[in-house]
Coordinates of C-alpha atoms and ligand atoms in Angstrom, one line a residue:
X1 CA -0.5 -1.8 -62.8
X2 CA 3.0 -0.9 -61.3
X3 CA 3.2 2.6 -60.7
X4 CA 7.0 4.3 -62.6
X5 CA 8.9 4.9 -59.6
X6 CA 10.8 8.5 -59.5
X7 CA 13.4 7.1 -57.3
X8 CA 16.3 7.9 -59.6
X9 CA 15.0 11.3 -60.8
X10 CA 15.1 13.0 -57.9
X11 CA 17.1 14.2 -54.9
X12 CA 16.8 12.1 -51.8
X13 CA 13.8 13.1 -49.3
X14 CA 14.7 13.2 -46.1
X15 CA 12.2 13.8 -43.0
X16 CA 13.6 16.9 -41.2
X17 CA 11.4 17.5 -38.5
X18 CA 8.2 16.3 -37.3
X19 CA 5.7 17.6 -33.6
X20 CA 2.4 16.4 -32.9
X21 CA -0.3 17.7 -30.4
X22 CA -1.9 15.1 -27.6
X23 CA -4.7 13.4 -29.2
X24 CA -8.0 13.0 -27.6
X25 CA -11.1 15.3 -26.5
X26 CA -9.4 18.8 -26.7
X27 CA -12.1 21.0 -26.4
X28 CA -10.3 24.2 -25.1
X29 CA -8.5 23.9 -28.6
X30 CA -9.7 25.2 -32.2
X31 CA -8.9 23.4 -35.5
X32 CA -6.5 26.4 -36.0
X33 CA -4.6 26.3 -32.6
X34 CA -3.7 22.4 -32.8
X35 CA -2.1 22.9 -36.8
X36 CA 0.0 25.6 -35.0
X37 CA 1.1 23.6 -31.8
X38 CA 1.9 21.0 -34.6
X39 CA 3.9 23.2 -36.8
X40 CA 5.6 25.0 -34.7
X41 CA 6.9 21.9 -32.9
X42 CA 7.8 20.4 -36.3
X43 CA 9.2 23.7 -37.6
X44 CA 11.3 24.0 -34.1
X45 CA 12.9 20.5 -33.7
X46 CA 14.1 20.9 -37.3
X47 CA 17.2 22.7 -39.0
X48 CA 14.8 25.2 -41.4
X49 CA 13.1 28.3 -40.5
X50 CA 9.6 29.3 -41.2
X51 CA 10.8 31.3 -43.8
X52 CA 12.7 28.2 -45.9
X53 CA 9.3 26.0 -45.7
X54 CA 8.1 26.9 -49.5
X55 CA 4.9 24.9 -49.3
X56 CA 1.9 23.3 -47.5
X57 CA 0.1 20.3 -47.8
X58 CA -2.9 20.4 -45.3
X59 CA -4.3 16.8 -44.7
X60 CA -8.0 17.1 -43.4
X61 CA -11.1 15.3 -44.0
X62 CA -14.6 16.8 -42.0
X63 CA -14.2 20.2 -41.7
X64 CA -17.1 21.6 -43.6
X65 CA -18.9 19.4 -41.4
X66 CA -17.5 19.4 -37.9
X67 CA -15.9 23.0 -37.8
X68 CA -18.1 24.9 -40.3
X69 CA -14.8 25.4 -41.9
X70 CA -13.8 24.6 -45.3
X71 CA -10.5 26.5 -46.7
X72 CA -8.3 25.1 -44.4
X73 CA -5.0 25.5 -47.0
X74 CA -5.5 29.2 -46.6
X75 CA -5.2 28.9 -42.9
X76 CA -2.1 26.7 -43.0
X77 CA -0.4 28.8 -45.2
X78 CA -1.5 31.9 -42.5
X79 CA 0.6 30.0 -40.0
X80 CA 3.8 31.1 -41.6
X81 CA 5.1 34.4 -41.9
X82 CA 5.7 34.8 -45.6
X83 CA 2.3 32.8 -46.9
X84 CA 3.6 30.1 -49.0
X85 CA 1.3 28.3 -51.5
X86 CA -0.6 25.7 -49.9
X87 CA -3.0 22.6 -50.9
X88 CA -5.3 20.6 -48.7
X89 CA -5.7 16.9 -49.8
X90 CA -8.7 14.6 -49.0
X91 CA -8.9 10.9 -49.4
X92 CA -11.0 9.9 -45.9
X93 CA -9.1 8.5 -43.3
X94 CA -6.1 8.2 -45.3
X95 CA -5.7 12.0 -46.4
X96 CA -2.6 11.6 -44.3
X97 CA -0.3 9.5 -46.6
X98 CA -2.1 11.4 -49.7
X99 CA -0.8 14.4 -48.2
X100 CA 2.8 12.7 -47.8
X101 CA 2.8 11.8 -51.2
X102 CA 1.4 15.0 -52.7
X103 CA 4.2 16.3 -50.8
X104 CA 6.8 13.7 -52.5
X105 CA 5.5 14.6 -55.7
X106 CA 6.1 18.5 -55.2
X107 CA 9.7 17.5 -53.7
X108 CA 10.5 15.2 -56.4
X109 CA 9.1 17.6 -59.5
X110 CA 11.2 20.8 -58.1
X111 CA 8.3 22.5 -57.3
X112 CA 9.9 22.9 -53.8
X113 CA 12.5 21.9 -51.5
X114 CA 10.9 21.8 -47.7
X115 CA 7.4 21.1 -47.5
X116 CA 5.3 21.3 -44.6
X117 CA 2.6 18.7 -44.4
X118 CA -0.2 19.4 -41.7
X119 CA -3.0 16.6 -40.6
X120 CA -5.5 18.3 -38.6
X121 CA -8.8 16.9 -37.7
X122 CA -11.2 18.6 -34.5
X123 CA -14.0 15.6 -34.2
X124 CA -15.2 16.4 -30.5
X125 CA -17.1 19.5 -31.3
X126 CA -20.2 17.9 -32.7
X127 CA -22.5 14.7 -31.7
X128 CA -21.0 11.3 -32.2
X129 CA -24.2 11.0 -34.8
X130 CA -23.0 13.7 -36.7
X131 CA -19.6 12.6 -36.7
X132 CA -20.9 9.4 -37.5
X133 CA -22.4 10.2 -40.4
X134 CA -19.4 12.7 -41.8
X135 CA -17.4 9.6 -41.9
X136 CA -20.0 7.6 -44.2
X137 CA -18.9 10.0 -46.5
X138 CA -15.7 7.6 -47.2
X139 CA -18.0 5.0 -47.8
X140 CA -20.8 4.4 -50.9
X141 CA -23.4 6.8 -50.6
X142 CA -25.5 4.8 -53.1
X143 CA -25.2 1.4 -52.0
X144 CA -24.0 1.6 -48.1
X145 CA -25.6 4.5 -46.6
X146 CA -29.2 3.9 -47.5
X147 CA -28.5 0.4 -45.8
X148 CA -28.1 2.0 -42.7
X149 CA -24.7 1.2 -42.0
X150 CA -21.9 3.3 -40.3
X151 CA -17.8 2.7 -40.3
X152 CA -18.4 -0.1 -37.0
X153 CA -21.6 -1.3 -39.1
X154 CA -19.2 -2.2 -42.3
X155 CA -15.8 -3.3 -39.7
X156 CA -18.6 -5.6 -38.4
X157 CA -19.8 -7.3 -41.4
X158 CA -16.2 -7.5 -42.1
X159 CA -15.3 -9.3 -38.9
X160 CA -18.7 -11.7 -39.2
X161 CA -17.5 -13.1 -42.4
X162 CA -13.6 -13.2 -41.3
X163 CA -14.6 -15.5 -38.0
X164 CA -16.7 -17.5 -40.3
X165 CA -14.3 -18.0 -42.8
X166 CA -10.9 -18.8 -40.4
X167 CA -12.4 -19.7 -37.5
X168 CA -11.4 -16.6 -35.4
X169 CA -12.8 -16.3 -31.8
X170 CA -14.1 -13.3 -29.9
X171 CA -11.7 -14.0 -27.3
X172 CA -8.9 -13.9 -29.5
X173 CA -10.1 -10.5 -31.5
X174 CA -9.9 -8.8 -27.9
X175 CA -6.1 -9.6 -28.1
X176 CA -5.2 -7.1 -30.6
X177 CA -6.6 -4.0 -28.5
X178 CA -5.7 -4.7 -25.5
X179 CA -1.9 -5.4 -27.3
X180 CA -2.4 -1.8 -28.9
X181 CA -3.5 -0.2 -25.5
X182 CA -0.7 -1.8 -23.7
X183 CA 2.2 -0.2 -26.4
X184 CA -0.1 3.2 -26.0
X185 CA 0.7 3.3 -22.2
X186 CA 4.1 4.4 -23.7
X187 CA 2.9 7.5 -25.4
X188 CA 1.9 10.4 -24.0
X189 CA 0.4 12.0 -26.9
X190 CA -2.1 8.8 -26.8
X191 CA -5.7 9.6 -26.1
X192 CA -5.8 6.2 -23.8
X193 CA -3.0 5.5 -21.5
X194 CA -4.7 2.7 -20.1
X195 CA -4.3 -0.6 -20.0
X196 CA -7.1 -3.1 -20.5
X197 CA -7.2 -6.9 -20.5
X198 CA -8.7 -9.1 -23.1
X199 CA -11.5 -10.1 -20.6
X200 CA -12.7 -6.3 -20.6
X201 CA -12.3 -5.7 -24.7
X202 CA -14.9 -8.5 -24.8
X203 CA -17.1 -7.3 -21.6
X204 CA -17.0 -3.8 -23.4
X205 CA -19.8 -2.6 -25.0
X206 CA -22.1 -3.8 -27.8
X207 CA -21.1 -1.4 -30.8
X208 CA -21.9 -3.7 -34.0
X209 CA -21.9 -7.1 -33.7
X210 CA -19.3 -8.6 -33.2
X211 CA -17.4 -5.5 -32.5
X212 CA -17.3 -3.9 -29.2
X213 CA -16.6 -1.1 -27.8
X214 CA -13.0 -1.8 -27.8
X215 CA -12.8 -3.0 -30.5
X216 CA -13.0 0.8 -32.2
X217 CA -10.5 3.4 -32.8
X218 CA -12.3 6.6 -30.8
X219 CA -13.2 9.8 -32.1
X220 CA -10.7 12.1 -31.6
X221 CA -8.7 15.6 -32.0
X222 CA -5.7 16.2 -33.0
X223 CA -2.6 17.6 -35.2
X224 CA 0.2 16.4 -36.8
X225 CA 3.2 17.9 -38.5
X226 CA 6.2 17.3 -40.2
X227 CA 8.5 18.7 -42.7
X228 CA 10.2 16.8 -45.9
X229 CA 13.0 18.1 -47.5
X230 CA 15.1 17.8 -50.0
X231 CA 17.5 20.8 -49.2
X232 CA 18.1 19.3 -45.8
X233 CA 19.4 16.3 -44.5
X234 CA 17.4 14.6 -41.5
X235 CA 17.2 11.3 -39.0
X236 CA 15.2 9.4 -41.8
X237 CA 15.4 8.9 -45.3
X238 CA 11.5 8.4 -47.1
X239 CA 12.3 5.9 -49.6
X240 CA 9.2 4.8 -51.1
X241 CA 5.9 6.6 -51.4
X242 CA 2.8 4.7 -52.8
X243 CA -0.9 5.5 -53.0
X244 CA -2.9 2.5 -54.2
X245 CA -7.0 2.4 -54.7
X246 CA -9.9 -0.2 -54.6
X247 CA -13.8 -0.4 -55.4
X248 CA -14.8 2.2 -53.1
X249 CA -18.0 0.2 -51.7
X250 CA -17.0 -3.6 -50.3
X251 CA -20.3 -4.6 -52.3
X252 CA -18.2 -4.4 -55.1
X253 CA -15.5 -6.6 -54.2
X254 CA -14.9 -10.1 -54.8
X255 CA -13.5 -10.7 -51.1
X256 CA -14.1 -8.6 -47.8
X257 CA -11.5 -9.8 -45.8
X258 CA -8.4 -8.7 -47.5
X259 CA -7.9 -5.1 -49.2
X260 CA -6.1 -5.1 -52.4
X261 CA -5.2 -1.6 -52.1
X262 CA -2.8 -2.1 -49.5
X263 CA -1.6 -5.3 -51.2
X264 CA -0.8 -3.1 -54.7
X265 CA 0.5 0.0 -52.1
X266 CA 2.8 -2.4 -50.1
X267 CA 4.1 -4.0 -53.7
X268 CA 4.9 -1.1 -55.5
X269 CA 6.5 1.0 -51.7
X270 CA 8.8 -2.5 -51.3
X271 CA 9.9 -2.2 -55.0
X272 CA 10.6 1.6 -54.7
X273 CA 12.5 1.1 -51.6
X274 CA 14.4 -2.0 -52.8
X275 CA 13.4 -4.0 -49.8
X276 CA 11.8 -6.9 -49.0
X277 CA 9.4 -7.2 -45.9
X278 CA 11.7 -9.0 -44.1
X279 CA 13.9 -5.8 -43.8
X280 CA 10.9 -3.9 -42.4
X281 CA 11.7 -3.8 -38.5
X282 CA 8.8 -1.3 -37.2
X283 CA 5.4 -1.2 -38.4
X284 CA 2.5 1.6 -38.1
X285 CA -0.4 -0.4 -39.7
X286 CA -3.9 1.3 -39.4
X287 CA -6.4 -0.7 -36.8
X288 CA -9.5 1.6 -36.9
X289 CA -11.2 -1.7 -35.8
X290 CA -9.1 -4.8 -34.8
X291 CA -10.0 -6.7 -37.4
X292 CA -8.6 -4.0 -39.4
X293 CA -4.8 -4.5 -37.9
X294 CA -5.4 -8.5 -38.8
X295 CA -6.8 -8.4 -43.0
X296 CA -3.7 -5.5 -42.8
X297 CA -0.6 -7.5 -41.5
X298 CA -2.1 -10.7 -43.8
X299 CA -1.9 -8.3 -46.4
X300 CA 1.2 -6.6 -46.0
X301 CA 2.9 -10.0 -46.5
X302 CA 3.7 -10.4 -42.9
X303 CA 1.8 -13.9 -42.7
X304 CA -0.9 -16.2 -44.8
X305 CA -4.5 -15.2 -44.6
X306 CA -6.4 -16.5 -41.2
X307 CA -2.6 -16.5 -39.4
X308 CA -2.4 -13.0 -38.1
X309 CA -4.1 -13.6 -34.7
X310 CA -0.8 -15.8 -34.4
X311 CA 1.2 -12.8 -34.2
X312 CA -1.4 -11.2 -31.5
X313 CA -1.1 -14.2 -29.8
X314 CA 2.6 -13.7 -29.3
X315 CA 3.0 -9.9 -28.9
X316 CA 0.7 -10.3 -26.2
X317 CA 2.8 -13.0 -24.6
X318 CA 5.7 -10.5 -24.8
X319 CA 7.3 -13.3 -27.5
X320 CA 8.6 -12.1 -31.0
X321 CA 5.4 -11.8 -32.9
X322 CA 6.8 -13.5 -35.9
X323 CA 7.2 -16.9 -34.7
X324 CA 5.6 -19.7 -36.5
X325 CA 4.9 -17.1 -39.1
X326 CA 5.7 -16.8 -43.0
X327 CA 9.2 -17.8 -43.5
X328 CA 10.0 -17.0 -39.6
X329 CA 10.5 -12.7 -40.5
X330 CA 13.1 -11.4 -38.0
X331 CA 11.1 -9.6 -35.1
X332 CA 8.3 -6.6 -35.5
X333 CA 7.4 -4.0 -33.7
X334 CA 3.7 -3.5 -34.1
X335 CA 2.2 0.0 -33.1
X336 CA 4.3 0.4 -31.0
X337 CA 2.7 3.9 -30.5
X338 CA -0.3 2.6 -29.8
X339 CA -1.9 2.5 -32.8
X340 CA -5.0 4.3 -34.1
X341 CA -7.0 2.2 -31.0
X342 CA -4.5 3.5 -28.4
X343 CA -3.5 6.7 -29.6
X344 CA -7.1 7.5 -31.3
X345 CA -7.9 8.7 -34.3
X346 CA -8.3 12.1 -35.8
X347 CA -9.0 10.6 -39.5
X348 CA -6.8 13.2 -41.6
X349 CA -3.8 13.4 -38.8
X350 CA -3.3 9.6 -38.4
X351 CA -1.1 9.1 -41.4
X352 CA 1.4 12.0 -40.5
X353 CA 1.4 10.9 -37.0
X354 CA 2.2 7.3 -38.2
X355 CA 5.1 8.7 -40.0
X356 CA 6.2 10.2 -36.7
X357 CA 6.0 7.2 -35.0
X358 CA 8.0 5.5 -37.5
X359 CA 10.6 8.1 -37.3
X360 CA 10.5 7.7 -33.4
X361 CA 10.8 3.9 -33.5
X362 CA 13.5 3.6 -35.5
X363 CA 15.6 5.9 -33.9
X364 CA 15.0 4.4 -30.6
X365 CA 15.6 0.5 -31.7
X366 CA 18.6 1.3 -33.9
X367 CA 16.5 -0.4 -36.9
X368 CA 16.9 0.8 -40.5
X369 CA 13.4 0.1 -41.7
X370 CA 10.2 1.2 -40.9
X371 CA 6.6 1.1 -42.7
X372 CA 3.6 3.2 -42.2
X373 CA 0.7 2.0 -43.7
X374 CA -2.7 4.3 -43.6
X375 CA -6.1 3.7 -45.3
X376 CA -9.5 5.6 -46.5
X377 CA -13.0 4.6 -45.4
X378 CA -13.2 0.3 -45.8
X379 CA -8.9 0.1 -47.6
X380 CA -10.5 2.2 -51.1
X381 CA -7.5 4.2 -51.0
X382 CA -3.9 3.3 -49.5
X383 CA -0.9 4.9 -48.4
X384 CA 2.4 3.4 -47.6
X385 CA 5.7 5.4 -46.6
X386 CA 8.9 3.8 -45.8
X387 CA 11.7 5.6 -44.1
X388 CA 15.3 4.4 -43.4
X389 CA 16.7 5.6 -40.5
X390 CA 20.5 7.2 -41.5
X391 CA 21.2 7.7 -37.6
Ligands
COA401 N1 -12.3 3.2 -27.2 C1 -12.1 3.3 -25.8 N2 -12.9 4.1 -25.1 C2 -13.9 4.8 -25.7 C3 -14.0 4.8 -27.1 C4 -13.2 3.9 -27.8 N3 -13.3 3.8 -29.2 N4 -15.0 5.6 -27.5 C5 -15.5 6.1 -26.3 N5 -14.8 5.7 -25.3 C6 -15.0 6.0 -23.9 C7 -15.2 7.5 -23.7 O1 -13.9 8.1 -23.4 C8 -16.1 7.5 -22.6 O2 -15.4 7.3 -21.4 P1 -15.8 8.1 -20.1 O3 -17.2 7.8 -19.8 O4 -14.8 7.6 -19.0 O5 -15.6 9.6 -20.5 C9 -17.0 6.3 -22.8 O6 -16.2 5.4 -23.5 C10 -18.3 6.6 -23.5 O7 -18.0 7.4 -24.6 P2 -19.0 7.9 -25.7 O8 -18.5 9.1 -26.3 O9 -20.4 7.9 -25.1 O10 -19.0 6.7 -26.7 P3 -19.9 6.6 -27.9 O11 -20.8 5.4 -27.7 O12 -20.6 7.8 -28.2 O13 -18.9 6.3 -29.1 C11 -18.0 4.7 -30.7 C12 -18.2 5.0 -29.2 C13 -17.2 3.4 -30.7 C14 -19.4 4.5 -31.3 C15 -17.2 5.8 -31.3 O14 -16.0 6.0 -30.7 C16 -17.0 5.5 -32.8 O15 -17.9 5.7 -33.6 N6 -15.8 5.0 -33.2 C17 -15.4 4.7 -34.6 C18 -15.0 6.0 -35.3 C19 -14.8 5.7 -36.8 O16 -15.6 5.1 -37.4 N7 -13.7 6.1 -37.3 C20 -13.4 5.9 -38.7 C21 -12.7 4.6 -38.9 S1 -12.8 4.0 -40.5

């Protein structure tokens, strides 16, 4: 069902200002310091003062769990000097664009003018089993955690039935991280700046079958900020904010490999922005397992079902990664950052970090369009953001 768009009922939104901490294993850092080093980089590299930010959306998903701390809006709102009212938003691994959009919707109501939204996640502190387990909470709790599977456990299944239904080889899965590891190399707030060949994706450990090692975004810390305005005018221009939602257990679905949510999300965000795909230059597209960053440009529009490993195919030949694909698209840059595999993945930060990135990109190609597209647990929920860079 086609969500009203509030395009003309509001004032434009424009991304003013945007900092991110390193991601990776920070343990001389507490959840608290990396949403200050984040806001304070965001707050400085834009034209506001704290004092004009007149909200907070805090994006985090496991803190009860891996912090002991719950309230986290209360401590975001603590980082500025004057308290504003603040709100933390959960939906898994894509609290990030729910954040972004909760932040849209405050914009675009009146409720405020420059909102500060904060993704924070601090994974390291506790056992990979325990972190392990927090994240099953995005997944079924009746139907897929009594059948002993984790996040790598479902990607897996996932990946069995996509090589058996087009044919995909391991060799050729191993191309999309070591693409995303390569473009990572670029970034120093990645967790991994190193490159790896295909030959050592697929020599890398046994996770879940057929997944390896990787094959998996990491566990990860790490902050990011940024500030949307409607007062202020930035670099970027957000013009289409969608949230989109599925069967939350793949049991329940009638395919596995493709995710309507992002299908309905990327719909409605093209409609908003008054775009088609083939104006969409840059692309932040969320690979917690490779397979992921395939079913996701398939479903984006970006080429038929089966075809993505095309585009892998050529981005890791250095050729345009459209070629040979739907309707020959102009060219793509593909996580360019890195991705979720490169950069890692601090669940509730990735989708404000993706943002970021977007930002970046387009202001370093000269493009105009940029999408970032961030999901929860297996694609139940889906965010898409598009900017336009006015540079
Ligand atoms: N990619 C690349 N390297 C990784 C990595 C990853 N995903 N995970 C760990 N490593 C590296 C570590 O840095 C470490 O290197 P070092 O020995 O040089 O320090 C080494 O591999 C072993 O790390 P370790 O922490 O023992 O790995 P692990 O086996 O405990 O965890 C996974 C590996 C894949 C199980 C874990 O990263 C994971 O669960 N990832 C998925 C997270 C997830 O589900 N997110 C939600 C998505 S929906």
């Amino acid at each position: 069902m086609p969500c009203p768009s509030p395009r003309d009922m509001q004032s434009d939104i424009h991304l003013i200002g945007s900092g991110q901490t390193r991601f990776g294993e920070l343990w001389d850092k507490g959840i608290r310091d990396l949403m200050e080093e984040a806001t304070d980089a965001a707050i400085n590299s834009s034209p506001c003062t704290a004092l004009d930010i007149d909200m907070v959306i805090v994006s985090n998903m496991l803190a009860e769990v891996t912090n002991g701390q719950a309230h986290l809006a209360a401590i975001a709102s603590s980082l500025l000097p004057h308290h504003p009212p603040a709100i933390r938003v959960e939906s898994a691994c894509g609290s990030g664009a729910f954040a972004l959009h909760t932040a849209c919707a405050m914009l675009e109501s009146g409720r405020a003018r420059n909102v500060l939204v904060i993704g924070v996640e601090k994974m390291t502190d506790v056992s990979v089993d325990t972190v392990a387990s927090a994240l099953m909470g995005a997944a079924d709790s009746e139907q897929e955690r009594p059948a002993g599977l984790t996040f790598p456990g479902i990607f897996g299944l996932i990946t069995q039935r996509y090589m058996h239904e087009y044919g995909l080889t391991r060799d050729e899965l191993s191309l999309v991280s070591a693409v995303h590891h390569r473009n990572a190399c670029e970034n120093p707030f990645a967790q991994f700046r190193l490159p790896v060949t295909p030959d050592a994706v697929t020599k890398s450990a046994m996770v879940s079958n057929p997944l390896r090692l990787l094959d998996c975004s990491p566990i990860s810390d790490g902050a990011a900020a940024c500030i949307l305005s409607t007062e202020h005018a930035g670099a970027a221009r957000l013009v289409a904010s969608q949230i989109a939602s599925d069967s939350l257990s793949i049991v329940d679905r009638p395919t596995i490999t493709s995710f309507s949510a992002t299908k309905d999300a990327a719909e409605r965000a093209l409609a908003e922005a008054e775009i088609t795909l083939k104006d969409v230059r840059i692309l932040e597209t969320h690979d917690c397992f490779s397979t992921a960053a395939l079913i996701n440009l398939e479903d984006l529009g970006f080429c038929d079902p089966g075809e993505a490993i095309g585009i892998y195919h050529n981005l890791w030949r250095g050729g345009s990664p459209l070629d040979g694909a739907r309707g020959r698209l102009p060219a793509l840059g593909v996580n360019l950052s890195g991705g979720l595999k490169g950069c890692g993945h601090p669940v509730a930060a990735t989708g404000i970090k993706q943002l970021i990135d977007v930002s970046k990109q387009l202001q370093k190609t000269g493009d105009r369009y940029g999408l970032a597209h961030n999901f929860g647990g297996a694609a139940a929920t889906c965010g898409i953001h598009i900017l336009e860079s006015i540079s």
